[in-house]
Tab-separated table of C-alpha atoms (C1' of nucleotides) in Angstrom:
chain	number	residue	atom	x	y	z
A	1	UNK	CA	107.172	86.305	-15.336
A	2	UNK	CA	107.125	90.271	-15.266
A	3	UNK	CA	104.393	92.683	-16.134
A	4	UNK	CA	103.909	96.253	-16.724
A	5	UNK	CA	106.645	98.366	-15.452
A	6	UNK	CA	106.524	100.883	-12.344
A	7	UNK	CA	106.179	104.399	-13.988
A	8	UNK	CA	108.158	106.439	-11.480
A	9	UNK	CA	111.532	106.121	-9.815
A	10	UNK	CA	111.278	104.511	-6.530
A	11	UNK	CA	114.298	106.355	-4.923
A	12	UNK	CA	113.110	109.940	-6.144
A	13	UNK	CA	109.620	109.385	-4.918
A	14	UNK	CA	111.133	108.074	-1.550
A	15	UNK	CA	113.182	111.270	-1.358
A	16	UNK	CA	110.247	113.606	-2.015
A	17	UNK	CA	108.082	111.637	0.770
A	18	UNK	CA	111.074	111.875	2.993
A	19	UNK	CA	111.132	115.776	2.797
A	20	UNK	CA	107.300	115.764	3.199
A	21	UNK	CA	107.485	113.697	6.605
A	22	UNK	CA	110.466	115.840	7.459
A	23	UNK	CA	108.872	119.203	7.024
A	24	UNK	CA	105.347	118.378	8.540
A	25	UNK	CA	105.723	115.267	10.628
A	26	UNK	CA	104.061	112.010	10.510
A	27	UNK	CA	100.537	112.583	11.278
A	28	UNK	CA	100.437	115.979	9.487
A	29	UNK	CA	101.458	114.548	6.192
A	30	UNK	CA	98.441	112.821	4.741
A	31	UNK	CA	98.519	110.148	1.938
A	32	UNK	CA	96.576	112.663	-0.223
A	33	UNK	CA	99.568	114.997	0.453
A	34	UNK	CA	101.826	112.667	-0.741
A	35	UNK	CA	99.982	111.504	-3.788
A	36	UNK	CA	99.750	115.154	-4.852
A	37	UNK	CA	103.336	115.683	-4.156
A	38	UNK	CA	104.565	112.690	-5.952
A	39	UNK	CA	102.108	112.289	-8.713
A	40	UNK	CA	101.877	108.687	-7.706
A	41	UNK	CA	98.384	107.427	-7.192
A	42	UNK	CA	97.348	105.423	-3.935
A	43	UNK	CA	97.304	102.093	-5.128
A	44	UNK	CA	100.779	102.357	-6.994
A	45	UNK	CA	102.166	104.115	-3.511
A	46	UNK	CA	100.681	101.311	-1.461
A	47	UNK	CA	101.916	98.438	-3.630
A	48	UNK	CA	105.748	100.065	-3.715
A	49	UNK	CA	106.015	100.831	-0.038
A	50	UNK	CA	103.101	99.162	1.831
A	51	UNK	CA	100.990	101.331	4.298
A	52	UNK	CA	101.779	104.593	5.807
A	53	UNK	CA	103.482	103.367	8.792
A	54	UNK	CA	105.804	101.120	6.484
A	55	UNK	CA	106.672	103.935	4.316
A	56	UNK	CA	107.608	106.152	7.189
A	57	UNK	CA	109.909	103.420	8.613
A	58	UNK	CA	111.696	103.273	4.980
A	59	UNK	CA	111.783	106.964	5.008
A	60	UNK	CA	113.597	107.072	8.491
A	61	UNK	CA	116.051	104.127	7.427
A	62	UNK	CA	116.865	106.210	4.291
A	63	UNK	CA	117.340	109.633	6.411
A	64	UNK	CA	119.660	107.701	8.820
A	65	UNK	CA	121.915	106.804	5.901
A	66	UNK	CA	121.743	109.958	4.203
A	67	UNK	CA	121.076	113.326	5.734
A	68	UNK	CA	121.261	112.197	9.299
A	69	UNK	CA	124.516	110.199	8.933
A	70	UNK	CA	126.952	113.074	9.707
A	71	UNK	CA	126.694	112.554	13.662
A	72	UNK	CA	127.456	108.797	13.357
A	73	UNK	CA	130.243	109.573	11.145
A	74	UNK	CA	131.727	112.236	13.412
A	75	UNK	CA	131.651	109.665	16.555
A	76	UNK	CA	133.160	106.929	14.351
A	77	UNK	CA	135.833	108.867	12.563
A	78	UNK	CA	137.172	111.351	15.065
A	79	UNK	CA	139.837	109.951	17.431
A	80	UNK	CA	138.525	111.873	20.588
A	81	UNK	CA	135.134	112.486	22.076
A	82	UNK	CA	136.011	116.149	22.216
A	83	UNK	CA	136.764	116.274	18.467
A	84	UNK	CA	133.645	114.166	17.803
A	85	UNK	CA	131.228	116.579	19.477
A	86	UNK	CA	132.964	119.807	18.162
A	87	UNK	CA	132.507	118.486	14.792
A	88	UNK	CA	128.886	117.177	15.406
A	89	UNK	CA	128.058	120.606	16.576
A	90	UNK	CA	129.747	122.365	13.912
A	91	UNK	CA	128.202	120.417	11.290
A	92	UNK	CA	124.630	120.237	12.962
A	93	UNK	CA	124.734	124.170	12.543
A	94	UNK	CA	125.225	123.809	8.616
A	95	UNK	CA	122.925	120.712	8.181
A	96	UNK	CA	119.913	121.966	10.106
A	97	UNK	CA	119.969	125.081	8.077
A	98	UNK	CA	120.666	123.786	4.662
A	99	UNK	CA	118.813	125.913	2.047
A	100	UNK	CA	117.194	123.259	-0.018
A	101	UNK	CA	115.911	121.129	2.776
A	102	UNK	CA	113.355	121.074	5.636
A	103	UNK	CA	114.994	122.612	8.633
A	104	UNK	CA	116.285	120.715	11.817
A	105	UNK	CA	116.545	116.806	12.234
A	106	UNK	CA	113.766	114.492	11.111
A	107	UNK	CA	114.619	112.002	13.861
A	108	UNK	CA	114.887	114.444	16.583
A	109	UNK	CA	111.551	115.814	15.716
A	110	UNK	CA	109.635	112.483	15.671
A	111	UNK	CA	108.316	111.598	19.018
A	112	UNK	CA	108.110	107.980	18.296
A	113	UNK	CA	111.873	107.516	17.544
A	114	UNK	CA	113.085	107.903	21.033
A	115	UNK	CA	114.966	104.477	20.771
A	116	UNK	CA	117.207	105.900	18.186
A	117	UNK	CA	117.931	108.930	20.090
A	118	UNK	CA	118.693	106.712	22.976
A	119	UNK	CA	121.163	104.607	20.972
A	120	UNK	CA	122.865	107.651	19.860
A	121	UNK	CA	123.310	108.882	23.613
A	122	UNK	CA	124.905	105.456	24.518
A	123	UNK	CA	127.114	105.546	21.637
A	124	UNK	CA	128.629	109.298	22.455
A	125	UNK	CA	128.690	107.996	26.309
A	126	UNK	CA	130.792	105.013	25.167
A	127	UNK	CA	133.246	107.263	23.505
A	128	UNK	CA	133.482	109.568	26.379
A	129	UNK	CA	133.891	106.847	28.809
A	130	UNK	CA	136.883	105.633	26.596
A	131	UNK	CA	138.710	108.924	26.835
A	132	UNK	CA	138.084	108.921	30.634
A	133	UNK	CA	139.821	105.554	30.692
A	134	UNK	CA	142.850	106.660	28.689
A	135	UNK	CA	143.172	109.856	30.722
A	136	UNK	CA	142.284	111.869	27.746
A	137	UNK	CA	139.293	113.375	29.936
A	138	UNK	CA	139.554	114.030	33.876
A	139	UNK	CA	138.720	111.071	35.961
A	140	UNK	CA	135.830	113.098	37.664
A	141	UNK	CA	134.057	113.299	34.346
A	142	UNK	CA	130.517	111.639	34.370
A	143	UNK	CA	130.209	109.970	30.879
A	144	UNK	CA	126.403	109.705	30.906
A	145	UNK	CA	125.811	113.416	32.208
A	146	UNK	CA	128.124	114.620	29.469
A	147	UNK	CA	126.405	112.849	26.822
A	148	UNK	CA	123.053	113.712	27.814
A	149	UNK	CA	124.073	117.375	27.943
A	150	UNK	CA	125.284	117.159	24.410
A	151	UNK	CA	122.124	115.362	23.207
A	152	UNK	CA	120.172	118.403	25.111
A	153	UNK	CA	122.375	121.014	22.976
A	154	UNK	CA	121.761	119.207	19.752
A	155	UNK	CA	118.114	118.845	20.031
A	156	UNK	CA	117.856	122.363	21.142
A	157	UNK	CA	119.768	123.355	17.899
A	158	UNK	CA	117.282	121.320	15.973
A	159	UNK	CA	114.377	122.910	17.579
A	160	UNK	CA	115.958	126.492	17.134
A	161	UNK	CA	116.487	125.769	13.480
A	162	UNK	CA	112.925	124.831	12.914
A	163	UNK	CA	111.879	128.177	14.584
A	164	UNK	CA	113.847	130.149	12.019
A	165	UNK	CA	117.337	130.531	13.881
A	166	UNK	CA	120.175	131.542	11.469
A	167	UNK	CA	123.472	129.794	10.880
A	168	UNK	CA	125.412	132.203	12.903
A	169	UNK	CA	123.285	131.764	15.768
A	170	UNK	CA	123.449	128.008	15.714
A	171	UNK	CA	127.288	128.307	15.523
A	172	UNK	CA	127.215	130.650	18.361
A	173	UNK	CA	125.304	127.800	20.462
A	174	UNK	CA	128.128	125.262	19.371
A	175	UNK	CA	130.722	127.512	20.427
A	176	UNK	CA	129.367	128.414	23.906
A	177	UNK	CA	128.409	124.597	24.312
A	178	UNK	CA	131.781	123.600	23.829
A	179	UNK	CA	133.223	125.885	26.554
A	180	UNK	CA	131.513	123.520	29.072
A	181	UNK	CA	133.644	120.526	27.853
A	182	UNK	CA	135.843	119.442	30.781
A	183	UNK	CA	139.487	120.316	30.575
A	184	UNK	CA	142.327	117.902	31.750
A	185	UNK	CA	143.777	118.611	35.161
A	186	UNK	CA	147.471	119.839	34.919
B	1	UNK	CA	67.878	137.859	32.132
B	2	UNK	CA	69.606	134.702	32.978
B	3	UNK	CA	68.970	131.201	32.116
B	4	UNK	CA	70.190	127.476	32.926
B	5	UNK	CA	73.293	127.512	34.696
B	6	UNK	CA	76.306	125.815	33.480
B	7	UNK	CA	76.920	122.327	34.644
B	8	UNK	CA	80.530	122.048	34.997
B	9	UNK	CA	83.177	124.098	36.384
B	10	UNK	CA	84.996	125.979	33.570
B	11	UNK	CA	88.260	126.248	35.251
B	12	UNK	CA	88.394	122.601	36.007
B	13	UNK	CA	87.772	121.831	32.528
B	14	UNK	CA	90.268	124.181	31.249
B	15	UNK	CA	92.913	122.342	33.183
B	16	UNK	CA	91.756	119.165	31.964
B	17	UNK	CA	91.900	120.437	28.502
B	18	UNK	CA	95.308	121.962	29.172
B	19	UNK	CA	96.922	118.696	30.214
B	20	UNK	CA	95.383	116.822	27.069
B	21	UNK	CA	96.977	119.476	24.677
B	22	UNK	CA	100.204	119.427	26.955
B	23	UNK	CA	100.427	115.669	26.498
B	24	UNK	CA	99.422	115.100	23.128
B	25	UNK	CA	99.803	118.450	21.243
B	26	UNK	CA	97.026	120.434	19.311
B	27	UNK	CA	96.504	118.120	16.315
B	28	UNK	CA	96.683	114.844	18.128
B	29	UNK	CA	94.125	116.042	20.523
B	30	UNK	CA	90.584	115.723	19.059
B	31	UNK	CA	87.426	117.495	20.256
B	32	UNK	CA	86.125	114.018	20.693
B	33	UNK	CA	88.910	113.255	23.143
B	34	UNK	CA	88.300	116.413	25.054
B	35	UNK	CA	84.443	115.497	25.502
B	36	UNK	CA	85.213	112.201	26.465
B	37	UNK	CA	87.868	113.431	29.165
B	38	UNK	CA	85.775	116.209	30.575
B	39	UNK	CA	82.344	114.887	30.299
B	40	UNK	CA	81.337	117.945	28.366
B	41	UNK	CA	79.287	117.549	25.312
B	42	UNK	CA	80.497	119.415	21.995
B	43	UNK	CA	77.760	122.065	22.079
B	44	UNK	CA	78.491	123.151	25.750
B	45	UNK	CA	82.340	123.093	25.194
B	46	UNK	CA	81.773	125.287	21.872
B	47	UNK	CA	79.561	127.739	23.941
B	48	UNK	CA	82.053	128.049	26.688
B	49	UNK	CA	85.301	128.442	24.840
B	50	UNK	CA	84.756	129.057	21.289
B	51	UNK	CA	86.167	126.698	18.413
B	52	UNK	CA	89.347	124.480	19.036
B	53	UNK	CA	91.770	127.088	18.076
B	54	UNK	CA	90.112	129.690	20.552
B	55	UNK	CA	90.191	126.968	23.165
B	56	UNK	CA	93.791	126.119	22.683
B	57	UNK	CA	94.576	130.122	22.807
B	58	UNK	CA	93.002	130.223	26.116
B	59	UNK	CA	94.878	127.027	27.379
B	60	UNK	CA	98.149	128.526	26.167
B	61	UNK	CA	97.385	131.771	28.172
B	62	UNK	CA	96.430	129.838	31.400
B	63	UNK	CA	99.710	127.538	31.100
B	64	UNK	CA	101.824	130.662	30.898
B	65	UNK	CA	100.265	132.148	34.176
B	66	UNK	CA	100.498	128.790	35.984
B	67	UNK	CA	102.747	125.856	34.975
B	68	UNK	CA	105.173	127.856	32.785
B	69	UNK	CA	105.451	131.091	34.953
B	70	UNK	CA	108.612	130.029	36.667
B	71	UNK	CA	110.776	131.034	33.771
B	72	UNK	CA	109.399	134.631	33.676
B	73	UNK	CA	109.468	134.740	37.503
B	74	UNK	CA	113.290	133.655	37.655
B	75	UNK	CA	114.511	136.334	35.051
B	76	UNK	CA	112.271	139.248	36.755
B	77	UNK	CA	113.030	138.211	40.568
B	78	UNK	CA	116.891	137.335	40.435
B	79	UNK	CA	119.296	139.932	40.418
B	80	UNK	CA	121.687	138.895	37.802
B	81	UNK	CA	121.363	136.889	34.553
B	82	UNK	CA	123.674	134.097	36.137
B	83	UNK	CA	121.189	133.704	39.091
B	84	UNK	CA	118.178	133.865	36.815
B	85	UNK	CA	119.664	131.199	34.336
B	86	UNK	CA	120.853	128.969	37.184
B	87	UNK	CA	117.411	129.103	38.718
B	88	UNK	CA	115.618	128.481	35.344
B	89	UNK	CA	117.746	125.219	34.501
B	90	UNK	CA	117.384	123.980	38.477
B	91	UNK	CA	113.607	124.586	38.289
B	92	UNK	CA	113.102	123.014	34.760
B	93	UNK	CA	114.616	119.968	35.874
B	94	UNK	CA	112.010	119.642	38.410
B	95	UNK	CA	108.959	121.092	36.535
B	96	UNK	CA	109.470	119.029	33.533
B	97	UNK	CA	109.557	115.692	35.356
B	98	UNK	CA	106.630	116.500	37.731
B	99	UNK	CA	104.790	113.443	38.529
B	100	UNK	CA	101.405	114.446	38.284
B	101	UNK	CA	101.580	116.155	34.852
B	102	UNK	CA	102.723	115.671	31.396
B	103	UNK	CA	106.357	115.919	30.950
B	104	UNK	CA	108.237	118.895	29.098
B	105	UNK	CA	106.808	122.149	28.183
B	106	UNK	CA	103.637	122.954	26.278
B	107	UNK	CA	105.149	126.132	24.780
B	108	UNK	CA	108.318	124.699	23.733
B	109	UNK	CA	106.410	121.564	22.292
B	110	UNK	CA	103.990	123.585	20.121
B	111	UNK	CA	105.352	124.526	16.625
B	112	UNK	CA	103.012	127.472	16.167
B	113	UNK	CA	104.189	129.262	19.490
B	114	UNK	CA	107.485	130.363	18.296
B	115	UNK	CA	106.652	134.129	18.889
B	116	UNK	CA	106.439	133.342	22.650
B	117	UNK	CA	109.863	131.600	22.489
B	118	UNK	CA	111.360	134.405	20.689
B	119	UNK	CA	109.906	137.022	23.212
B	120	UNK	CA	111.611	134.762	26.155
B	121	UNK	CA	115.021	134.919	24.529
B	122	UNK	CA	114.656	138.649	24.036
B	123	UNK	CA	114.075	139.070	27.629
B	124	UNK	CA	117.034	136.977	28.734
B	125	UNK	CA	119.029	138.791	26.354
B	126	UNK	CA	118.145	142.094	27.681
B	127	UNK	CA	119.020	140.911	31.332
B	128	UNK	CA	122.454	139.549	30.086
B	129	UNK	CA	122.989	142.643	28.322
B	130	UNK	CA	122.474	144.686	31.300
B	131	UNK	CA	125.004	142.729	33.337
B	132	UNK	CA	127.504	143.040	30.487
B	133	UNK	CA	126.866	147.051	30.653
B	134	UNK	CA	127.373	146.860	34.683
B	135	UNK	CA	130.656	144.822	34.436
B	136	UNK	CA	128.778	141.723	36.073
B	137	UNK	CA	129.629	140.037	32.932
B	138	UNK	CA	132.710	140.384	30.712
B	139	UNK	CA	132.647	142.869	28.056
B	140	UNK	CA	133.302	140.262	25.282
B	141	UNK	CA	130.018	138.397	26.186
B	142	UNK	CA	127.533	138.245	23.181
B	143	UNK	CA	124.144	138.584	24.934
B	144	UNK	CA	122.194	137.396	22.142
B	145	UNK	CA	124.554	134.328	21.646
B	146	UNK	CA	124.521	133.422	25.191
B	147	UNK	CA	120.778	133.623	25.566
B	148	UNK	CA	120.314	131.509	22.285
B	149	UNK	CA	122.410	128.998	23.936
B	150	UNK	CA	120.232	129.133	27.191
B	151	UNK	CA	117.206	128.678	24.994
B	152	UNK	CA	118.642	125.653	23.292
B	153	UNK	CA	119.514	123.928	26.437
B	154	UNK	CA	116.042	124.504	27.907
B	155	UNK	CA	114.409	123.014	24.553
B	156	UNK	CA	116.567	120.076	24.951
B	157	UNK	CA	115.688	119.571	28.516
B	158	UNK	CA	112.027	119.642	27.628
B	159	UNK	CA	112.603	117.290	24.684
B	160	UNK	CA	114.742	115.017	27.011
B	161	UNK	CA	111.950	114.951	29.484
B	162	UNK	CA	109.341	113.923	27.097
B	163	UNK	CA	111.528	111.052	25.990
B	164	UNK	CA	111.576	109.790	29.592
B	165	UNK	CA	114.614	111.229	31.134
B	166	UNK	CA	115.216	111.313	34.744
B	167	UNK	CA	115.243	114.340	37.085
B	168	UNK	CA	118.874	113.402	37.921
B	169	UNK	CA	119.853	113.457	34.296
B	170	UNK	CA	118.150	116.914	33.772
B	171	UNK	CA	120.047	118.162	36.849
B	172	UNK	CA	123.204	116.957	35.242
B	173	UNK	CA	122.498	118.708	32.111
B	174	UNK	CA	121.789	121.969	34.121
B	175	UNK	CA	125.032	121.633	35.879
B	176	UNK	CA	127.184	121.142	32.884
B	177	UNK	CA	125.282	123.562	30.876
B	178	UNK	CA	126.149	126.347	33.608
B	179	UNK	CA	129.829	125.554	33.347
B	180	UNK	CA	129.707	127.311	29.910
B	181	UNK	CA	128.752	130.491	31.695
B	182	UNK	CA	131.313	133.294	31.239
B	183	UNK	CA	133.359	134.034	34.189
B	184	UNK	CA	134.540	137.711	34.788
B	185	UNK	CA	138.171	138.762	33.999
B	186	UNK	CA	140.045	139.142	37.245
C	1	DT	C1'	99.887	86.596	-31.255
C	2	DG	C1'	98.123	85.053	-27.066
C	3	DT	C1'	98.331	84.693	-22.068
C	4	DC	C1'	99.991	85.971	-17.867
C	5	DT	C1'	101.384	89.167	-14.444
C	6	DT	C1'	101.898	93.692	-12.716
C	7	DT	C1'	100.837	98.610	-12.712
C	8	DT	C1'	97.461	102.113	-13.413
C	9	DG	C1'	93.643	105.536	-12.637
C	10	DT	C1'	88.985	105.849	-11.090
C	11	DA	C1'	86.109	105.644	-7.454
C	12	DA	C1'	84.908	104.375	-3.517
C	13	DC	C1'	84.977	102.297	1.580
C	14	DG	C1'	84.189	102.922	6.714
C	15	DA	C1'	86.171	105.621	10.425
C	16	DA	C1'	87.305	109.832	12.411
C	17	DC	C1'	87.596	114.829	12.049
C	18	DA	C1'	85.800	119.892	13.530
C	19	DC	C1'	81.606	121.629	14.279
C	20	DT	C1'	76.392	122.440	14.650
C	21	DA	C1'	70.798	122.417	14.142
C	22	DC	C1'	67.374	121.134	17.044
C	23	DA	C1'	64.605	120.317	20.723
C	24	DG	C1'	63.770	119.549	25.809
C	25	DA	C1'	65.677	120.823	30.390
C	26	DT	C1'	66.740	124.474	33.672
C	27	DT	C1'	66.757	128.705	35.491
C	28	DT	C1'	65.962	133.830	36.261
C	29	DG	C1'	62.786	138.075	35.866
C	30	DG	C1'	57.917	139.689	35.553
D	1	DC	C1'	52.816	130.698	37.065
D	2	DC	C1'	54.388	132.513	32.609
D	3	DA	C1'	57.888	133.954	29.421
D	4	DA	C1'	62.466	134.816	27.917
D	5	DA	C1'	66.873	133.085	28.093
D	6	DT	C1'	70.565	129.842	28.745
D	7	DC	C1'	72.555	125.290	28.831
D	8	DT	C1'	72.112	120.308	27.911
D	9	DG	C1'	72.057	115.732	25.028
D	10	DT	C1'	71.150	113.558	20.709
D	11	DA	C1'	72.215	113.312	16.420
D	12	DG	C1'	73.424	114.843	12.767
D	13	DT	C1'	76.212	118.051	8.866
D	14	DG	C1'	80.173	118.072	5.344
D	15	DT	C1'	85.108	117.141	4.988
D	16	DT	C1'	89.223	114.506	5.326
D	17	DC	C1'	91.657	110.368	6.934
D	18	DG	C1'	94.068	105.728	5.414
D	19	DT	C1'	93.154	102.019	2.695
D	20	DT	C1'	91.326	99.280	-1.199
D	21	DA	C1'	87.912	96.983	-5.292
D	22	DC	C1'	87.945	96.911	-9.710
D	23	DA	C1'	88.770	97.167	-14.522
D	24	DA	C1'	91.528	98.859	-18.143
D	25	DA	C1'	96.319	99.386	-19.548
D	26	DA	C1'	101.018	97.721	-20.562
D	27	DG	C1'	105.022	94.843	-20.834
D	28	DA	C1'	107.280	89.808	-20.631
D	29	DC	C1'	107.332	85.138	-22.071
D	30	DA	C1'	105.234	81.195	-24.659
DNA sequence: TGTCTTTTGTAACGAACACTACAGATTTGG
DNA sequence: CCAAATCTGTAGTGTTCGTTACAAAAGACA
């Protein structure tokens, strides 16, 4: 038996909340900020999403499936680790500076999401290791070290974007970073 | 005409406060945390350092002169940009994981200190440009792009340290990162 | 229409926040 | 030893935090 219908679009509110957490972080974004931003009063917000922590968790999941999905897609779709990393860096330079969004990466900016970052490094490391095994990369290549290096560069790019870097600067970073990629022995 | 003497060591308290801000950041560190940590009651703390913002500013200045001085020293003391960057990366891998301190870099972790980061990039860029002018680096080298690349790597190393990376991992990042350094044309 | 269920706005809760009024304690200078 | 000056601990200030009690409003089903 149903009752009164929700007076707001759950997805639209979730996107507004995502951008707020993305811009300012979890702690610096108050529930009062969110109610003012969305026009949804506290009881409705809590009924729809649970408490602030649960709302943030849902925001993170949504972010992974939308704004943050380009990294996973590159690693999954590109045939080699080199092409995957090239694409991640090239796309990050665009994504992290997109005009109608907060800058940088929500996940890379949230201290409590280290497990997601660790998983991303492991996935890239596996892809690198595969290329070492097939001879696509030299046998001397250390897959873990190379994956952690890429992680460092991407995090640096996200931080720089938040500091106001330009798209050209990030593209330069990507270009220079790729020149550290191991070249096969002849 | 003097009165009652201060009951605590100002420098010692300042160091404890520095580590608190360093570990948890400005917002997440409450004045109540600081009074509990140092044993100094609020009125004494405010009399000695001013308000929370002024205290943080003094902490940052102190950090620059102590824990964070190794980067400036490397750029000032090393004869070439390459040696300076090599040294910054090598020392960062040690400094950012030191056992009796918070991990990472206080300045790189504080969103409001972008001006200090910008100044550090400019200083490195100048050193790189000097080496381009003297022929130490190839003429095609873009000093700004290379400096921003180094900034990205260092920030990534600081972030990784906070996430629990090991010293070996950071050393690997430094090593791989240096292989992107331009080599002179023969 | 009447009843049941769910959402809504108002208005508050206790806790934690940065900060300070005030009075007693402690020191130097006269 | 007295008086002026500085520091200390207690106990507050008003504000904001996340969260919720409550009753009116609104739609679904009998």
